[in-house]
XYZ file of C-alpha atoms in Angstrom:
342
model
C 18.006 15.487 -20.027
C 17.946 11.768 -19.279
C 18.010 11.827 -15.509
C 17.041 14.204 -12.749
C 19.820 16.459 -11.571
C 20.762 16.220 -7.893
C 18.200 18.123 -5.894
C 15.212 17.808 -8.234
C 11.537 17.499 -7.437
C 8.312 16.864 -9.322
C 5.578 19.461 -8.890
C 2.058 18.827 -10.172
C 0.743 22.371 -10.645
C -2.782 21.282 -11.500
C -4.360 18.222 -13.123
C -2.324 17.289 -16.223
C 0.335 19.956 -15.642
C 3.684 19.239 -14.026
C 7.294 20.375 -13.979
C 10.607 19.011 -12.692
C 12.507 21.738 -10.910
C 15.367 22.293 -8.484
C 14.610 21.132 -4.965
C 15.706 22.921 -1.801
C 15.617 20.732 1.320
C 13.509 22.114 4.159
C 15.367 22.265 7.465
C 13.684 20.005 10.053
C 11.906 21.907 12.797
C 11.145 20.634 16.308
C 10.031 17.003 16.180
C 10.911 16.640 12.491
C 13.442 14.696 10.416
C 14.979 15.315 6.996
C 15.175 12.164 4.870
C 17.275 11.644 1.723
C 14.828 9.798 -0.562
C 16.129 6.568 -2.107
C 13.107 5.519 -4.161
C 9.424 6.347 -4.453
C 6.662 4.075 -5.751
C 3.761 5.092 -7.963
C 0.248 3.795 -7.394
C -3.200 4.438 -8.824
C -3.818 7.318 -6.446
C -0.782 9.169 -7.854
C -2.353 8.763 -11.271
C -5.571 10.231 -9.858
C -3.608 13.237 -8.562
C -2.068 13.833 -12.009
C -5.322 13.332 -13.900
C -7.406 15.343 -11.461
C -9.953 12.692 -10.464
C -8.987 12.295 -6.827
C -11.970 13.178 -4.602
C -12.226 16.759 -3.388
C -10.562 17.295 -0.020
C -8.063 14.479 -0.644
C -5.562 16.514 -2.714
C -4.172 20.065 -2.576
C -2.444 21.598 -5.606
C 0.303 22.548 -6.386
C 1.825 19.406 -4.994
C 4.912 17.213 -4.916
C 3.399 13.682 -4.971
C 4.869 10.495 -3.513
C 3.516 8.575 -0.509
C 5.317 5.216 -1.019
C 8.983 5.751 -0.313
C 12.182 4.719 1.428
C 15.263 6.689 2.412
C 17.942 7.528 4.967
C 17.658 10.121 7.735
C 20.250 12.839 7.130
C 19.250 15.419 9.757
C 16.910 15.760 12.742
C 15.308 18.752 14.424
C 15.150 19.635 18.121
C 13.549 16.977 20.301
C 14.331 14.071 17.963
C 16.882 11.402 18.999
C 20.213 12.018 17.233
C 20.543 8.241 16.896
C 18.038 8.399 14.005
C 20.614 10.129 11.773
C 22.004 7.630 9.263
C 19.169 5.132 9.811
C 17.306 3.610 6.859
C 13.607 4.405 7.211
C 10.128 4.275 5.763
C 7.306 6.496 6.964
C 3.581 6.664 7.566
C 1.634 8.998 5.313
C -1.302 10.077 7.474
C -0.509 13.297 9.387
C -2.748 12.524 12.363
C -3.389 14.972 15.232
C -2.359 12.541 18.066
C -4.894 13.990 20.513
C -8.380 12.910 19.349
C -10.075 9.737 20.630
C -9.328 7.781 17.456
C -5.629 8.686 17.548
C -5.425 7.689 21.214
C -7.011 4.357 20.294
C -4.265 3.812 17.699
C -6.673 4.302 14.789
C -4.698 7.171 13.282
C -6.188 6.717 9.800
C -9.545 7.703 11.343
C -8.226 10.934 12.927
C -11.165 13.289 13.492
C -9.086 16.407 12.862
C -9.457 16.057 9.098
C -7.418 14.463 6.327
C -3.750 15.328 5.778
C -1.378 12.931 4.018
C 2.158 13.019 2.611
C 2.057 13.231 -1.184
C -1.572 14.380 -1.366
C -2.052 17.445 0.831
C 1.535 17.702 2.168
C 4.795 17.607 0.138
C 5.636 14.057 -0.926
C 8.707 12.015 -1.766
C 9.098 12.675 -5.513
C 12.006 14.882 -4.522
C 15.598 14.545 -3.385
C 14.556 14.960 0.257
C 11.453 14.819 2.408
C 10.942 16.614 5.731
C 8.248 15.164 7.988
C 7.360 14.509 11.657
C 9.895 12.019 13.024
C 7.126 10.175 14.919
C 5.908 8.871 11.526
C 9.209 7.134 10.772
C 9.841 3.393 11.128
C 13.507 2.439 11.270
C 14.631 -0.515 9.153
C 17.454 -3.010 9.801
C 20.873 -1.630 8.775
C 21.174 -4.190 5.978
C 17.675 -3.507 4.542
C 17.314 -3.200 0.761
C 15.946 0.333 0.309
C 14.651 -0.378 -3.183
C 12.496 -3.209 -1.827
C 11.519 -1.056 1.184
C 9.941 1.574 -1.089
C 6.998 -0.837 -1.357
C 6.365 -1.107 2.375
C 3.546 1.471 2.324
C 1.178 -0.700 0.243
C 2.447 -3.685 2.245
C 1.442 -1.908 5.473
C -2.131 -1.437 4.192
C -2.303 -5.196 3.645
C -0.670 -5.836 7.033
C -3.624 -3.952 8.524
C -5.929 -6.381 6.687
C -3.956 -9.422 7.841
C -4.122 -8.242 11.466
C -7.886 -7.680 11.234
C -8.405 -11.091 9.598
C -6.555 -12.640 12.544
C -5.803 -15.869 10.648
C -4.418 -18.610 12.888
C -1.850 -21.298 11.994
C -3.567 -24.203 10.253
C -6.584 -22.216 9.072
C -7.710 -22.158 5.452
C -7.168 -18.734 3.939
C -7.668 -17.069 0.551
C -6.804 -13.895 -1.349
C -8.958 -12.354 -4.073
C -6.935 -10.139 -6.432
C -3.451 -10.606 -7.875
C -2.046 -7.061 -8.090
C 0.643 -5.689 -5.796
C -1.709 -5.733 -2.793
C -2.835 -9.286 -3.515
C 0.733 -10.530 -3.736
C 1.532 -8.894 -0.379
C -1.577 -10.518 1.128
C -0.321 -13.911 -0.032
C 3.024 -13.305 1.707
C 1.488 -12.118 4.991
C -0.906 -15.061 5.090
C 1.811 -17.566 4.140
C 3.850 -16.331 7.128
C 1.223 -17.645 9.603
C 1.443 -21.237 8.237
C -2.090 -21.817 6.901
C -3.169 -25.334 5.911
C -4.345 -23.966 2.538
C -3.732 -20.675 0.766
C -5.911 -20.109 -2.296
C -5.453 -17.179 -4.697
C -8.334 -16.137 -6.970
C -7.685 -13.710 -9.792
C -8.507 -12.943 -13.410
C -5.017 -13.381 -14.869
C -3.368 -16.784 -15.330
C 0.055 -15.132 -15.627
C 0.047 -14.418 -11.857
C -0.091 -18.094 -10.868
C 3.681 -18.658 -10.826
C 4.328 -15.593 -8.658
C 1.414 -16.494 -6.340
C 2.904 -19.964 -5.800
C 6.394 -18.492 -5.352
C 4.970 -16.424 -2.482
C 3.302 -19.420 -0.846
C -0.070 -20.068 -2.531
C -1.110 -23.749 -2.482
C -3.859 -23.275 -5.119
C -4.666 -20.748 -7.841
C -7.982 -20.257 -9.623
C -9.181 -17.771 -12.211
C -12.713 -16.586 -11.600
C -13.614 -16.734 -15.286
C -12.104 -20.148 -15.987
C -14.451 -22.800 -17.352
C -15.398 -25.561 -14.917
C -13.824 -23.560 -12.095
C -16.238 -24.009 -9.213
C -14.869 -22.048 -6.277
C -14.933 -23.542 -2.756
C -17.073 -22.067 0.039
C -15.422 -23.222 3.236
C -12.473 -20.893 3.959
C -11.859 -19.348 7.383
C -10.381 -16.006 6.281
C -10.474 -14.177 2.933
C -8.689 -10.902 2.103
C -10.056 -8.974 -0.913
C -7.584 -6.669 -2.706
C -9.063 -6.178 -6.197
C -11.216 -3.102 -5.597
C -14.371 -4.183 -7.430
C -17.848 -5.033 -6.140
C -17.690 -8.403 -7.911
C -14.399 -9.194 -6.139
C -16.047 -8.440 -2.799
C -18.917 -10.809 -3.639
C -16.472 -13.507 -4.753
C -14.494 -13.090 -1.527
C -17.639 -13.479 0.609
C -18.713 -16.552 -1.346
C -15.428 -18.307 -0.498
C -16.100 -18.185 3.236
C -17.539 -20.822 5.543
C -20.387 -19.740 7.822
C -18.911 -17.508 10.504
C -15.833 -16.827 8.380
C -13.860 -13.573 8.416
C -13.816 -11.233 5.415
C -11.453 -8.242 5.030
C -12.125 -5.725 2.245
C -9.281 -3.420 1.173
C -10.273 -2.374 -2.375
C -12.327 0.744 -3.071
C -14.840 0.123 -5.897
C -16.277 2.946 -7.982
C -19.002 4.919 -6.218
C -22.476 3.402 -6.388
C -21.272 -0.175 -6.902
C -23.684 -2.957 -6.018
C -22.172 -4.490 -2.937
C -22.573 -7.449 -0.652
C -25.957 -8.954 0.129
C -26.803 -8.067 3.765
C -29.128 -11.074 4.049
C -26.249 -13.356 3.092
C -23.934 -11.672 5.609
C -26.427 -12.083 8.454
C -27.634 -15.611 7.663
C -24.072 -16.871 7.275
C -22.968 -14.732 10.238
C -19.906 -13.447 8.399
C -17.463 -11.167 10.194
C -16.684 -8.236 7.864
C -13.727 -5.887 8.315
C -12.499 -3.030 6.117
C -9.168 -1.222 5.799
C -8.425 2.369 4.742
C -4.717 3.063 5.040
C -2.356 1.680 7.675
C -2.257 2.601 11.375
C 1.041 2.442 13.343
C 0.650 -1.171 14.494
C 0.297 -2.326 10.886
C 3.450 -0.407 9.930
C 5.373 -1.925 12.842
C 4.138 -5.392 11.830
C 5.228 -4.806 8.214
C 8.721 -3.652 9.158
C 9.083 -6.632 11.511
C 7.964 -9.171 8.864
C 10.165 -7.478 6.231
C 13.168 -7.480 8.588
C 12.632 -11.198 9.264
C 12.876 -11.949 5.549
C 9.237 -13.094 5.280
C 8.241 -10.302 2.864
C 9.915 -9.979 -0.556
C 8.765 -6.919 -2.539
C 11.516 -7.066 -5.186
C 9.777 -9.494 -7.631
C 6.889 -6.994 -7.834
C 9.102 -4.176 -9.203
C 9.320 -4.083 -13.011
C 10.401 -0.506 -13.802
C 12.772 2.058 -12.245
C 12.882 5.513 -13.834
C 14.421 8.932 -13.037
C 12.205 11.746 -11.762
C 12.281 13.437 -15.180
C 10.271 10.525 -16.568
C 7.363 11.103 -14.205
C 4.723 11.341 -17.011
C 6.027 8.114 -18.621
C 5.843 6.409 -15.207
C 2.232 7.563 -14.752
C 1.464 6.266 -18.255
C 2.976 2.864 -17.434
C 0.915 2.562 -14.250
C -2.339 3.140 -16.109
C -1.636 1.228 -19.302
C -3.115 -2.067 -18.110
C -0.105 -3.942 -19.479
C 0.298 -7.273 -17.616
C 4.084 -6.862 -17.938
C 3.984 -3.704 -15.824
C 4.210 -4.340 -12.072
C 5.387 -1.792 -9.561
C 6.988 1.350 -11.025
C 9.602 3.237 -8.973
C 11.082 6.696 -9.465
C 14.647 7.274 -8.308
C 15.479 10.831 -7.174
């Protein structure tokens, strides 16, 4: 079978074990919407789910994965505006309680009621349809490209970083890391008209794309004679290693603003607290995307300031889920974002 039949879904029974089976849409209950899934992205955390090395408490098997997705609302439950039907949408993943202090403060990724997220502990989008609370949906412009929109979840995580960095027009800004998140960071920072936008990575082959997205300079950390500057106002780190965090901090002027988004392996040697205090650096971190970051992402995307399409290199049917997981973890520089198409 070369493509998934209509109404299919991926189910990961347990680490390393999956099946593609017939999917039955779940009728939306009060406050819910049923979305016809257009495309679903795969990221490193989906690979963790399949391989079984996602931290305990952050996955529940058996599971339909898929937390990066786009689609069209086909049905709504009681209490949901009928005007949502037919709208192109993306959706937040965190299933927050809405009543704790953190939720009321808008920090829904810090909900104190425990962790629940689409595609990890709740059914995800590697299926023909997805039923979820309608309050998590963000409507897109009618002419939005749904294939591009499937990448708005990782973009929203970086939007959260850009908002925390609070870069102002004319400031000098930098991005450390050249993966999907790094390329989104370049686009968000370019949109605020910085005087300089430096990208630091380990791969020369990302220079052209970085400059296409607005970078004014590109350096590789391991290049000979490549002394990095130390006078930037804002730096966003997206690479997920302790060394990347240290590089990001070293780029900043005294009093500069650092935003860390990557999650290094446990026990990594981190930043030097003496350096942080003496240089009076402002350090922010991001774990997931709260509603304001999603709204910002959809607004920037709708304005044409965010272009995810160049980051997509592979589109596969649901039946090729294991091949897609393999591609994501292969470390091949030719592999960018991989999408599955239900």
